[in-house]
CSV table of N, CA and C in Angstrom, one decimal:
chain,number,residue,atom,x,y,z
A,23,MET,N,-6.0,-23.6,-8.7
A,23,MET,CA,-6.8,-22.5,-8.2
A,23,MET,C,-6.5,-22.2,-6.7
A,24,GLU,N,-6.4,-21.0,-6.4
A,24,GLU,CA,-6.1,-20.5,-5.1
A,24,GLU,C,-7.3,-20.7,-4.1
A,25,GLU,N,-7.0,-21.3,-3.0
A,25,GLU,CA,-8.1,-21.5,-2.0
A,25,GLU,C,-8.4,-20.2,-1.3
A,26,ALA,N,-9.7,-20.0,-1.1
A,26,ALA,CA,-10.2,-18.7,-0.5
A,26,ALA,C,-9.7,-18.6,0.9
A,27,ILE,N,-9.4,-17.5,1.3
A,27,ILE,CA,-9.0,-17.2,2.7
A,27,ILE,C,-10.2,-16.8,3.5
A,28,LYS,N,-10.6,-17.5,4.5
A,28,LYS,CA,-11.8,-17.2,5.3
A,28,LYS,C,-11.4,-16.1,6.3
A,29,TYR,N,-12.2,-15.1,6.4
A,29,TYR,CA,-11.9,-14.0,7.4
A,29,TYR,C,-13.2,-13.4,7.8
A,30,ALA,N,-13.1,-12.6,8.8
A,30,ALA,CA,-14.3,-11.8,9.3
A,30,ALA,C,-13.9,-10.4,9.6
A,31,LEU,N,-14.9,-9.5,9.4
A,31,LEU,CA,-14.7,-8.1,9.8
A,31,LEU,C,-15.1,-8.0,11.3
A,32,ARG,N,-14.2,-7.8,12.1
A,32,ARG,CA,-14.5,-7.7,13.6
A,32,ARG,C,-15.0,-6.4,14.1
A,33,GLY,N,-14.7,-5.3,13.3
A,33,GLY,CA,-15.1,-4.0,13.7
A,33,GLY,C,-14.6,-2.9,12.8
A,34,VAL,N,-15.1,-1.7,13.0
A,34,VAL,CA,-14.7,-0.6,12.2
A,34,VAL,C,-14.6,0.6,13.2
A,35,SER,N,-13.5,1.3,13.1
A,35,SER,CA,-13.3,2.4,14.0
A,35,SER,C,-13.1,3.7,13.1
A,36,ILE,N,-13.7,4.7,13.5
A,36,ILE,CA,-13.5,6.0,12.9
A,36,ILE,C,-12.4,6.7,13.7
A,37,GLU,N,-11.2,6.8,13.2
A,37,GLU,CA,-10.0,7.3,13.9
A,37,GLU,C,-10.0,8.8,13.9
A,38,GLN,N,-10.4,9.3,12.8
A,38,GLN,CA,-10.4,10.8,12.6
A,38,GLN,C,-11.5,11.3,11.8
A,39,PHE,N,-12.1,12.4,12.1
A,39,PHE,CA,-12.9,13.1,11.2
A,39,PHE,C,-12.9,14.5,11.7
A,40,ALA,N,-12.5,15.4,10.8
A,40,ALA,CA,-12.4,16.9,11.2
A,40,ALA,C,-12.6,17.7,10.0
A,41,THR,N,-13.3,18.8,10.2
A,41,THR,CA,-13.3,19.9,9.2
A,41,THR,C,-12.7,21.1,9.7
A,42,VAL,N,-12.0,21.8,8.9
A,42,VAL,CA,-11.3,23.0,9.4
A,42,VAL,C,-11.9,24.3,8.9
A,43,PHE,N,-12.1,24.3,7.6
A,43,PHE,CA,-12.7,25.4,7.0
A,43,PHE,C,-13.4,25.0,5.6
A,44,VAL,N,-14.3,25.8,5.2
A,44,VAL,CA,-14.9,25.5,3.9
A,44,VAL,C,-14.1,26.2,2.8
A,45,PRO,N,-13.6,25.3,1.8
A,45,PRO,CA,-12.7,25.9,0.8
A,45,PRO,C,-13.6,26.8,-0.2
A,46,THR,N,-12.9,27.8,-0.7
A,46,THR,CA,-13.6,28.7,-1.7
A,46,THR,C,-13.1,28.7,-3.1
A,47,SER,N,-12.1,27.9,-3.3
A,47,SER,CA,-11.5,27.8,-4.7
A,47,SER,C,-11.8,26.4,-5.2
A,48,GLU,N,-11.4,26.2,-6.5
A,48,GLU,CA,-11.5,24.9,-7.1
A,48,GLU,C,-10.2,24.2,-7.0
A,49,SER,N,-9.2,24.8,-6.4
A,49,SER,CA,-7.8,24.2,-6.4
A,49,SER,C,-7.8,23.2,-5.2
A,50,ILE,N,-8.3,22.0,-5.4
A,50,ILE,CA,-8.4,21.0,-4.3
A,50,ILE,C,-7.5,19.8,-4.6
A,51,GLN,N,-6.7,19.4,-3.6
A,51,GLN,CA,-5.9,18.2,-3.7
A,51,GLN,C,-6.5,17.2,-2.8
A,52,VAL,N,-6.3,15.9,-3.2
A,52,VAL,CA,-6.7,14.8,-2.4
A,52,VAL,C,-5.5,13.8,-2.1
A,53,ASP,N,-5.4,13.5,-0.9
A,53,ASP,CA,-4.3,12.6,-0.5
A,53,ASP,C,-4.9,11.4,0.2
A,54,LEU,N,-4.7,10.2,-0.3
A,54,LEU,CA,-5.3,9.0,0.2
A,54,LEU,C,-4.1,8.1,0.7
A,55,ASN,N,-4.2,7.6,1.9
A,55,ASN,CA,-3.2,6.8,2.5
A,55,ASN,C,-3.8,5.6,3.1
A,56,VAL,N,-3.1,4.4,2.9
A,56,VAL,CA,-3.7,3.1,3.4
A,56,VAL,C,-2.7,2.3,4.2
A,57,PRO,N,-2.7,2.7,5.6
A,57,PRO,CA,-1.8,2.0,6.5
A,57,PRO,C,-2.3,0.6,6.8
A,58,ILE,N,-1.4,-0.4,7.0
A,58,ILE,CA,-1.9,-1.7,7.4
A,58,ILE,C,-1.0,-2.1,8.6
A,59,ARG,N,-1.7,-2.6,9.6
A,59,ARG,CA,-1.1,-3.2,10.8
A,59,ARG,C,-1.5,-4.6,11.0
A,60,THR,N,-0.6,-5.5,11.5
A,60,THR,CA,-0.9,-6.9,11.6
A,60,THR,C,-0.5,-7.3,13.0
A,61,ASN,N,-1.1,-8.5,13.4
A,61,ASN,CA,-0.8,-9.1,14.7
A,61,ASN,C,-0.8,-10.6,14.4
A,62,TYR,N,0.3,-11.3,14.4
A,62,TYR,CA,0.4,-12.7,14.1
A,62,TYR,C,-0.4,-13.5,15.1
A,63,ASP,N,-0.1,-13.3,16.4
A,63,ASP,CA,-0.7,-14.1,17.5
A,63,ASP,C,-2.2,-14.0,17.5
A,64,GLU,N,-2.8,-12.9,17.1
A,64,GLU,CA,-4.2,-12.7,17.0
A,64,GLU,C,-4.8,-13.0,15.7
A,65,ARG,N,-4.0,-13.3,14.7
A,65,ARG,CA,-4.5,-13.5,13.3
A,65,ARG,C,-5.2,-12.3,12.8
A,66,ALA,N,-4.7,-11.1,13.2
A,66,ALA,CA,-5.5,-9.9,12.9
A,66,ALA,C,-4.8,-9.0,11.9
A,67,ILE,N,-5.6,-8.3,11.1
A,67,ILE,CA,-5.1,-7.3,10.2
A,67,ILE,C,-6.0,-6.1,10.3
A,68,ALA,N,-5.4,-5.0,10.5
A,68,ALA,CA,-6.1,-3.7,10.6
A,68,ALA,C,-5.7,-2.9,9.4
A,69,VAL,N,-6.7,-2.6,8.5
A,69,VAL,CA,-6.5,-1.9,7.3
A,69,VAL,C,-7.1,-0.5,7.4
A,70,GLY,N,-6.3,0.5,7.4
A,70,GLY,CA,-6.8,1.9,7.5
A,70,GLY,C,-7.0,2.5,6.1
A,71,ALA,N,-7.8,3.5,6.1
A,71,ALA,CA,-8.0,4.3,4.9
A,71,ALA,C,-8.1,5.8,5.4
A,72,LYS,N,-7.2,6.6,5.0
A,72,LYS,CA,-7.2,8.0,5.5
A,72,LYS,C,-7.2,8.9,4.2
A,73,ILE,N,-8.1,9.9,4.3
A,73,ILE,CA,-8.1,10.8,3.2
A,73,ILE,C,-8.0,12.2,3.7
A,74,GLN,N,-7.2,13.1,3.0
A,74,GLN,CA,-7.0,14.4,3.4
A,74,GLN,C,-7.4,15.3,2.2
A,75,TYR,N,-8.2,16.3,2.4
A,75,TYR,CA,-8.5,17.2,1.3
A,75,TYR,C,-7.8,18.5,1.7
A,76,LEU,N,-7.2,19.1,0.7
A,76,LEU,CA,-6.4,20.4,0.9
A,76,LEU,C,-6.8,21.4,-0.2
A,77,GLU,N,-6.8,22.6,0.3
A,77,GLU,CA,-6.9,23.8,-0.6
A,77,GLU,C,-5.7,24.6,-0.5
A,78,ASN,N,-5.0,24.7,-1.6
A,78,ASN,CA,-3.8,25.5,-1.7
A,78,ASN,C,-2.8,25.0,-0.6
A,79,ASP,N,-2.7,23.7,-0.4
A,79,ASP,CA,-1.8,23.0,0.5
A,79,ASP,C,-2.2,23.2,2.0
A,80,LYS,N,-3.5,23.6,2.2
A,80,LYS,CA,-4.0,23.7,3.6
A,80,LYS,C,-5.1,22.7,3.8
A,81,LEU,N,-5.0,21.9,4.8
A,81,LEU,CA,-5.9,20.9,5.2
A,81,LEU,C,-7.3,21.5,5.6
A,82,PHE,N,-8.3,21.1,4.9
A,82,PHE,CA,-9.7,21.5,5.3
A,82,PHE,C,-10.6,20.4,5.7
A,83,LEU,N,-10.3,19.1,5.4
A,83,LEU,CA,-11.1,18.0,5.7
A,83,LEU,C,-10.2,16.8,5.8
A,84,VAL,N,-10.4,16.0,6.9
A,84,VAL,CA,-9.6,14.7,7.1
A,84,VAL,C,-10.6,13.8,7.6
A,85,ALA,N,-10.5,12.5,7.1
A,85,ALA,CA,-11.3,11.4,7.6
A,85,ALA,C,-10.4,10.1,7.5
A,86,GLU,N,-10.6,9.3,8.6
A,86,GLU,CA,-9.8,8.1,8.6
A,86,GLU,C,-10.6,7.0,9.3
A,87,VAL,N,-10.7,5.8,8.7
A,87,VAL,CA,-11.3,4.7,9.3
A,87,VAL,C,-10.3,3.5,9.3
A,88,VAL,N,-10.5,2.6,10.3
A,88,VAL,CA,-9.7,1.4,10.3
A,88,VAL,C,-10.7,0.2,10.4
A,89,CYS,N,-10.5,-0.8,9.5
A,89,CYS,CA,-11.3,-1.9,9.5
A,89,CYS,C,-10.5,-3.1,10.1
A,90,HIS,N,-11.0,-3.7,11.1
A,90,HIS,CA,-10.3,-4.8,11.8
A,90,HIS,C,-10.8,-6.1,11.4
A,91,PHE,N,-9.9,-6.9,10.8
A,91,PHE,CA,-10.2,-8.2,10.2
A,91,PHE,C,-9.5,-9.3,11.0
A,92,ILE,N,-10.1,-10.4,11.0
A,92,ILE,CA,-9.4,-11.6,11.6
A,92,ILE,C,-9.5,-12.8,10.6
A,93,ILE,N,-8.5,-13.5,10.5
A,93,ILE,CA,-8.4,-14.6,9.6
A,93,ILE,C,-8.9,-15.9,10.4
A,94,GLY,N,-9.8,-16.6,9.7
A,94,GLY,CA,-10.3,-17.8,10.3
A,94,GLY,C,-9.3,-18.9,10.6
A,95,ASP,N,-9.6,-19.6,11.7
A,95,ASP,CA,-8.6,-20.6,12.2
A,95,ASP,C,-8.1,-21.6,11.1
A,96,ASP,N,-8.9,-22.2,10.3
A,96,ASP,CA,-8.5,-23.1,9.3
A,96,ASP,C,-7.6,-22.5,8.2
A,97,SER,N,-8.0,-21.3,7.8
A,97,SER,CA,-7.2,-20.6,6.8
A,97,SER,C,-5.9,-20.1,7.5
A,98,TRP,N,-5.9,-19.7,8.7
A,98,TRP,CA,-4.6,-19.3,9.3
A,98,TRP,C,-3.7,-20.5,9.5
A,99,ASN,N,-4.2,-21.6,9.9
A,99,ASN,CA,-3.3,-22.8,10.0
A,99,ASN,C,-2.8,-23.2,8.7
A,100,LYS,N,-3.5,-23.1,7.6
A,100,LYS,CA,-2.9,-23.4,6.2
A,100,LYS,C,-1.9,-22.4,5.8
A,101,LEU,N,-2.2,-21.1,6.1
A,101,LEU,CA,-1.2,-20.0,5.7
A,101,LEU,C,0.1,-20.2,6.5
A,102,THR,N,0.0,-20.7,7.7
A,102,THR,CA,1.2,-20.6,8.6
A,102,THR,C,1.7,-22.0,8.9
A,103,ASN,N,1.2,-23.0,8.2
A,103,ASN,CA,1.6,-24.4,8.6
A,103,ASN,C,1.5,-24.7,10.0
A,104,SER,N,0.3,-24.4,10.5
A,104,SER,CA,-0.2,-24.5,11.9
A,104,SER,C,0.8,-23.7,12.9
A,105,GLY,N,1.1,-22.5,12.5
A,105,GLY,CA,1.9,-21.6,13.4
A,105,GLY,C,3.4,-21.8,13.3
A,106,VAL,N,3.9,-22.5,12.3
A,106,VAL,CA,5.3,-22.8,12.2
A,106,VAL,C,6.0,-21.7,11.4
A,107,ARG,N,5.3,-21.1,10.4
A,107,ARG,CA,6.0,-20.1,9.6
A,107,ARG,C,5.3,-18.8,9.5
A,108,ASP,N,5.9,-17.8,8.9
A,108,ASP,CA,5.3,-16.6,8.6
A,108,ASP,C,4.1,-16.7,7.8
A,109,ALA,N,3.0,-15.9,7.9
A,109,ALA,CA,1.9,-15.9,7.1
A,109,ALA,C,2.1,-15.0,5.9
A,110,ILE,N,1.8,-15.5,4.7
A,110,ILE,CA,2.0,-14.7,3.5
A,110,ILE,C,0.6,-14.6,2.8
A,111,LEU,N,0.0,-13.4,2.9
A,111,LEU,CA,-1.3,-13.2,2.3
A,111,LEU,C,-1.1,-12.7,0.9
A,112,PRO,N,-1.8,-13.4,-0.1
A,112,PRO,CA,-1.6,-13.0,-1.5
A,112,PRO,C,-2.1,-11.6,-1.7
A,113,LYS,N,-1.4,-10.9,-2.7
A,113,LYS,CA,-1.8,-9.5,-3.0
A,113,LYS,C,-3.2,-9.4,-3.4
A,114,ARG,N,-3.8,-10.3,-4.0
A,114,ARG,CA,-5.2,-10.3,-4.4
A,114,ARG,C,-6.1,-10.1,-3.2
A,115,PHE,N,-5.8,-10.9,-2.2
A,115,PHE,CA,-6.6,-10.9,-0.9
A,115,PHE,C,-6.3,-9.6,-0.2
A,116,VAL,N,-5.1,-9.1,-0.2
A,116,VAL,CA,-4.8,-7.8,0.5
A,116,VAL,C,-5.6,-6.7,-0.2
A,117,ARG,N,-5.6,-6.7,-1.6
A,117,ARG,CA,-6.3,-5.7,-2.4
A,117,ARG,C,-7.8,-5.7,-2.0
A,118,HIS,N,-8.3,-6.9,-1.8
A,118,HIS,CA,-9.8,-7.0,-1.3
A,118,HIS,C,-10.0,-6.3,-0.1
A,119,LEU,N,-9.1,-6.5,1.0
A,119,LEU,CA,-9.2,-5.8,2.2
A,119,LEU,C,-9.1,-4.4,2.1
A,120,VAL,N,-8.1,-3.9,1.3
A,120,VAL,CA,-7.9,-2.5,1.0
A,120,VAL,C,-9.2,-1.9,0.4
A,121,ASP,N,-9.7,-2.6,-0.6
A,121,ASP,CA,-11.0,-2.0,-1.2
A,121,ASP,C,-12.1,-1.9,-0.2
A,122,ALA,N,-12.2,-2.9,0.7
A,122,ALA,CA,-13.3,-2.9,1.7
A,122,ALA,C,-13.1,-1.7,2.6
A,123,SER,N,-11.8,-1.4,3.0
A,123,SER,CA,-11.6,-0.3,3.9
A,123,SER,C,-11.8,1.0,3.2
A,124,ILE,N,-11.4,1.2,1.9
A,124,ILE,CA,-11.7,2.4,1.2
A,124,ILE,C,-13.2,2.6,1.0
A,125,SER,N,-13.9,1.6,0.8
A,125,SER,CA,-15.4,1.7,0.7
A,125,SER,C,-16.0,2.1,2.0
A,126,THR,N,-15.5,1.6,3.1
A,126,THR,CA,-15.9,2.0,4.3
A,126,THR,C,-15.7,3.4,4.7
A,127,LEU,N,-14.5,3.9,4.2
A,127,LEU,CA,-14.2,5.3,4.4
A,127,LEU,C,-15.1,6.1,3.5
A,128,ARG,N,-15.4,5.7,2.3
A,128,ARG,CA,-16.3,6.4,1.4
A,128,ARG,C,-17.7,6.6,2.1
A,129,GLY,N,-18.2,5.5,2.7
A,129,GLY,CA,-19.5,5.6,3.4
A,129,GLY,C,-19.5,6.5,4.6
A,130,ALA,N,-18.4,6.4,5.4
A,130,ALA,CA,-18.3,7.3,6.6
A,130,ALA,C,-18.2,8.7,6.1
A,131,LEU,N,-17.5,9.0,5.1
A,131,LEU,CA,-17.4,10.3,4.6
A,131,LEU,C,-18.7,10.9,4.2
A,132,CYS,N,-19.5,10.0,3.4
A,132,CYS,CA,-20.8,10.4,3.0
A,132,CYS,C,-21.8,10.7,4.2
A,133,ALA,N,-21.7,9.8,5.2
A,133,ALA,CA,-22.6,10.0,6.3
A,133,ALA,C,-22.2,11.2,7.2
A,134,LYS,N,-20.9,11.4,7.3
A,134,LYS,CA,-20.5,12.5,8.2
A,134,LYS,C,-20.7,13.9,7.5
A,135,THR,N,-20.7,13.9,6.2
A,135,THR,CA,-20.8,15.2,5.5
A,135,THR,C,-22.2,15.5,4.9
A,136,GLU,N,-23.1,14.6,5.2
A,136,GLU,CA,-24.4,14.7,4.6
A,136,GLU,C,-25.1,16.1,5.1
A,137,ASN,N,-25.7,16.8,4.1
A,137,ASN,CA,-26.3,18.1,4.3
A,137,ASN,C,-25.3,19.1,4.9
A,138,THR,N,-24.1,19.1,4.5
A,138,THR,CA,-23.1,20.1,4.8
A,138,THR,C,-22.4,20.6,3.6
A,139,PRO,N,-21.7,21.7,3.7
A,139,PRO,CA,-21.0,22.1,2.5
A,139,PRO,C,-19.9,21.2,2.1
A,140,TYR,N,-19.5,20.2,2.9
A,140,TYR,CA,-18.5,19.3,2.6
A,140,TYR,C,-19.0,18.1,1.8
A,141,SER,N,-20.3,18.0,1.6
A,141,SER,CA,-20.8,16.7,0.9
A,141,SER,C,-20.4,16.6,-0.5
A,142,LYS,N,-19.9,17.8,-1.1
A,142,LYS,CA,-19.5,17.6,-2.5
A,142,LYS,C,-18.1,17.1,-2.7
A,143,PHE,N,-17.4,16.9,-1.6
A,143,PHE,CA,-16.0,16.3,-1.6
A,143,PHE,C,-16.1,14.9,-1.3
A,144,PHE,N,-16.2,14.1,-2.3
A,144,PHE,CA,-16.4,12.7,-2.1
A,144,PHE,C,-15.1,11.9,-2.5
A,145,LEU,N,-15.1,10.7,-2.2
A,145,LEU,CA,-14.0,9.8,-2.6
A,145,LEU,C,-14.5,8.9,-3.8
A,146,PRO,N,-13.9,9.2,-5.0
A,146,PRO,CA,-14.4,8.5,-6.2
A,146,PRO,C,-14.1,7.0,-6.1
A,147,ILE,N,-14.8,6.2,-6.9
A,147,ILE,CA,-14.6,4.8,-7.0
A,147,ILE,C,-13.5,4.6,-8.0
A,148,PHE,N,-12.6,3.7,-7.6
A,148,PHE,CA,-11.5,3.4,-8.6
A,148,PHE,C,-11.1,1.9,-8.4
A,149,ASN,N,-10.6,1.4,-9.4
A,149,ASN,CA,-10.2,-0.1,-9.3
A,149,ASN,C,-8.7,-0.2,-9.4
A,150,MET,N,-8.1,-1.0,-8.5
A,150,MET,CA,-6.7,-1.3,-8.6
A,150,MET,C,-6.5,-2.3,-9.7
A,151,THR,N,-5.4,-2.3,-10.4
A,151,THR,CA,-5.2,-3.2,-11.4
A,151,THR,C,-4.5,-4.5,-10.8
A,152,GLU,N,-4.6,-5.5,-11.5
A,152,GLU,CA,-4.0,-6.8,-11.1
A,152,GLU,C,-2.6,-6.8,-10.6
A,153,ASP,N,-1.8,-5.9,-11.2
A,153,ASP,CA,-0.4,-5.9,-10.9
A,153,ASP,C,0.0,-4.9,-9.7
A,154,GLN,N,-1.0,-4.2,-9.3
A,154,GLN,CA,-0.8,-3.3,-8.1
A,154,GLN,C,-0.8,-4.1,-6.8
A,155,GLY,N,0.0,-3.6,-5.9
A,155,GLY,CA,0.1,-4.2,-4.6
A,155,GLY,C,1.1,-5.4,-4.6
A,156,GLU,N,1.3,-5.9,-3.4
A,156,GLU,CA,2.2,-7.1,-3.2
A,156,GLU,C,1.7,-7.9,-2.1
A,157,ASP,N,2.2,-9.2,-2.1
A,157,ASP,CA,1.9,-10.1,-1.0
A,157,ASP,C,2.2,-9.4,0.4
A,158,LEU,N,1.5,-9.7,1.4
A,158,LEU,CA,1.7,-9.1,2.7
A,158,LEU,C,2.2,-10.2,3.6
A,159,VAL,N,3.4,-10.1,4.1
A,159,VAL,CA,4.0,-11.0,5.0
A,159,VAL,C,3.7,-10.6,6.5
A,160,ILE,N,3.1,-11.5,7.2
A,160,ILE,CA,2.9,-11.3,8.7
A,160,ILE,C,3.9,-12.1,9.4
A,161,SER,N,4.9,-11.5,9.9
A,161,SER,CA,6.0,-12.2,10.5
A,161,SER,C,5.6,-12.9,11.8
A,162,LYS,N,6.1,-14.1,12.0
A,162,LYS,CA,5.9,-14.9,13.2
A,162,LYS,C,6.6,-14.3,14.4
A,163,ASP,N,7.7,-13.6,14.2
A,163,ASP,CA,8.5,-13.1,15.2
A,163,ASP,C,8.0,-11.7,15.7
């Protein structure tokens, strides 16, 4: 059995939130992007979640959050052999961080659009399958 990686959420930042116009048609596209940044020396992982809503290929709403995580000392030492090798985070753990970031984006979107015409544009709940994603290598160099 895989040992749990201990981590903490150190903060959340809302990187973007903008509304451009209120769409008038039902032709809405949604684009979700999940950028990940890492810092080996700080044991840090920043997982973003950015959503763009478009009407006829024109952006009308964008929201982006970044969740800042830090791996606990004991877990980091086990992952890196006390700082000797690259850290390899299992895809299951990475999916967990991605899910947390997407849920945070969902909450920010709900809060920011409450009582506005944009409140009907939500981010649905979805589940990643076990085979989606891959291990994340945080390079020592």
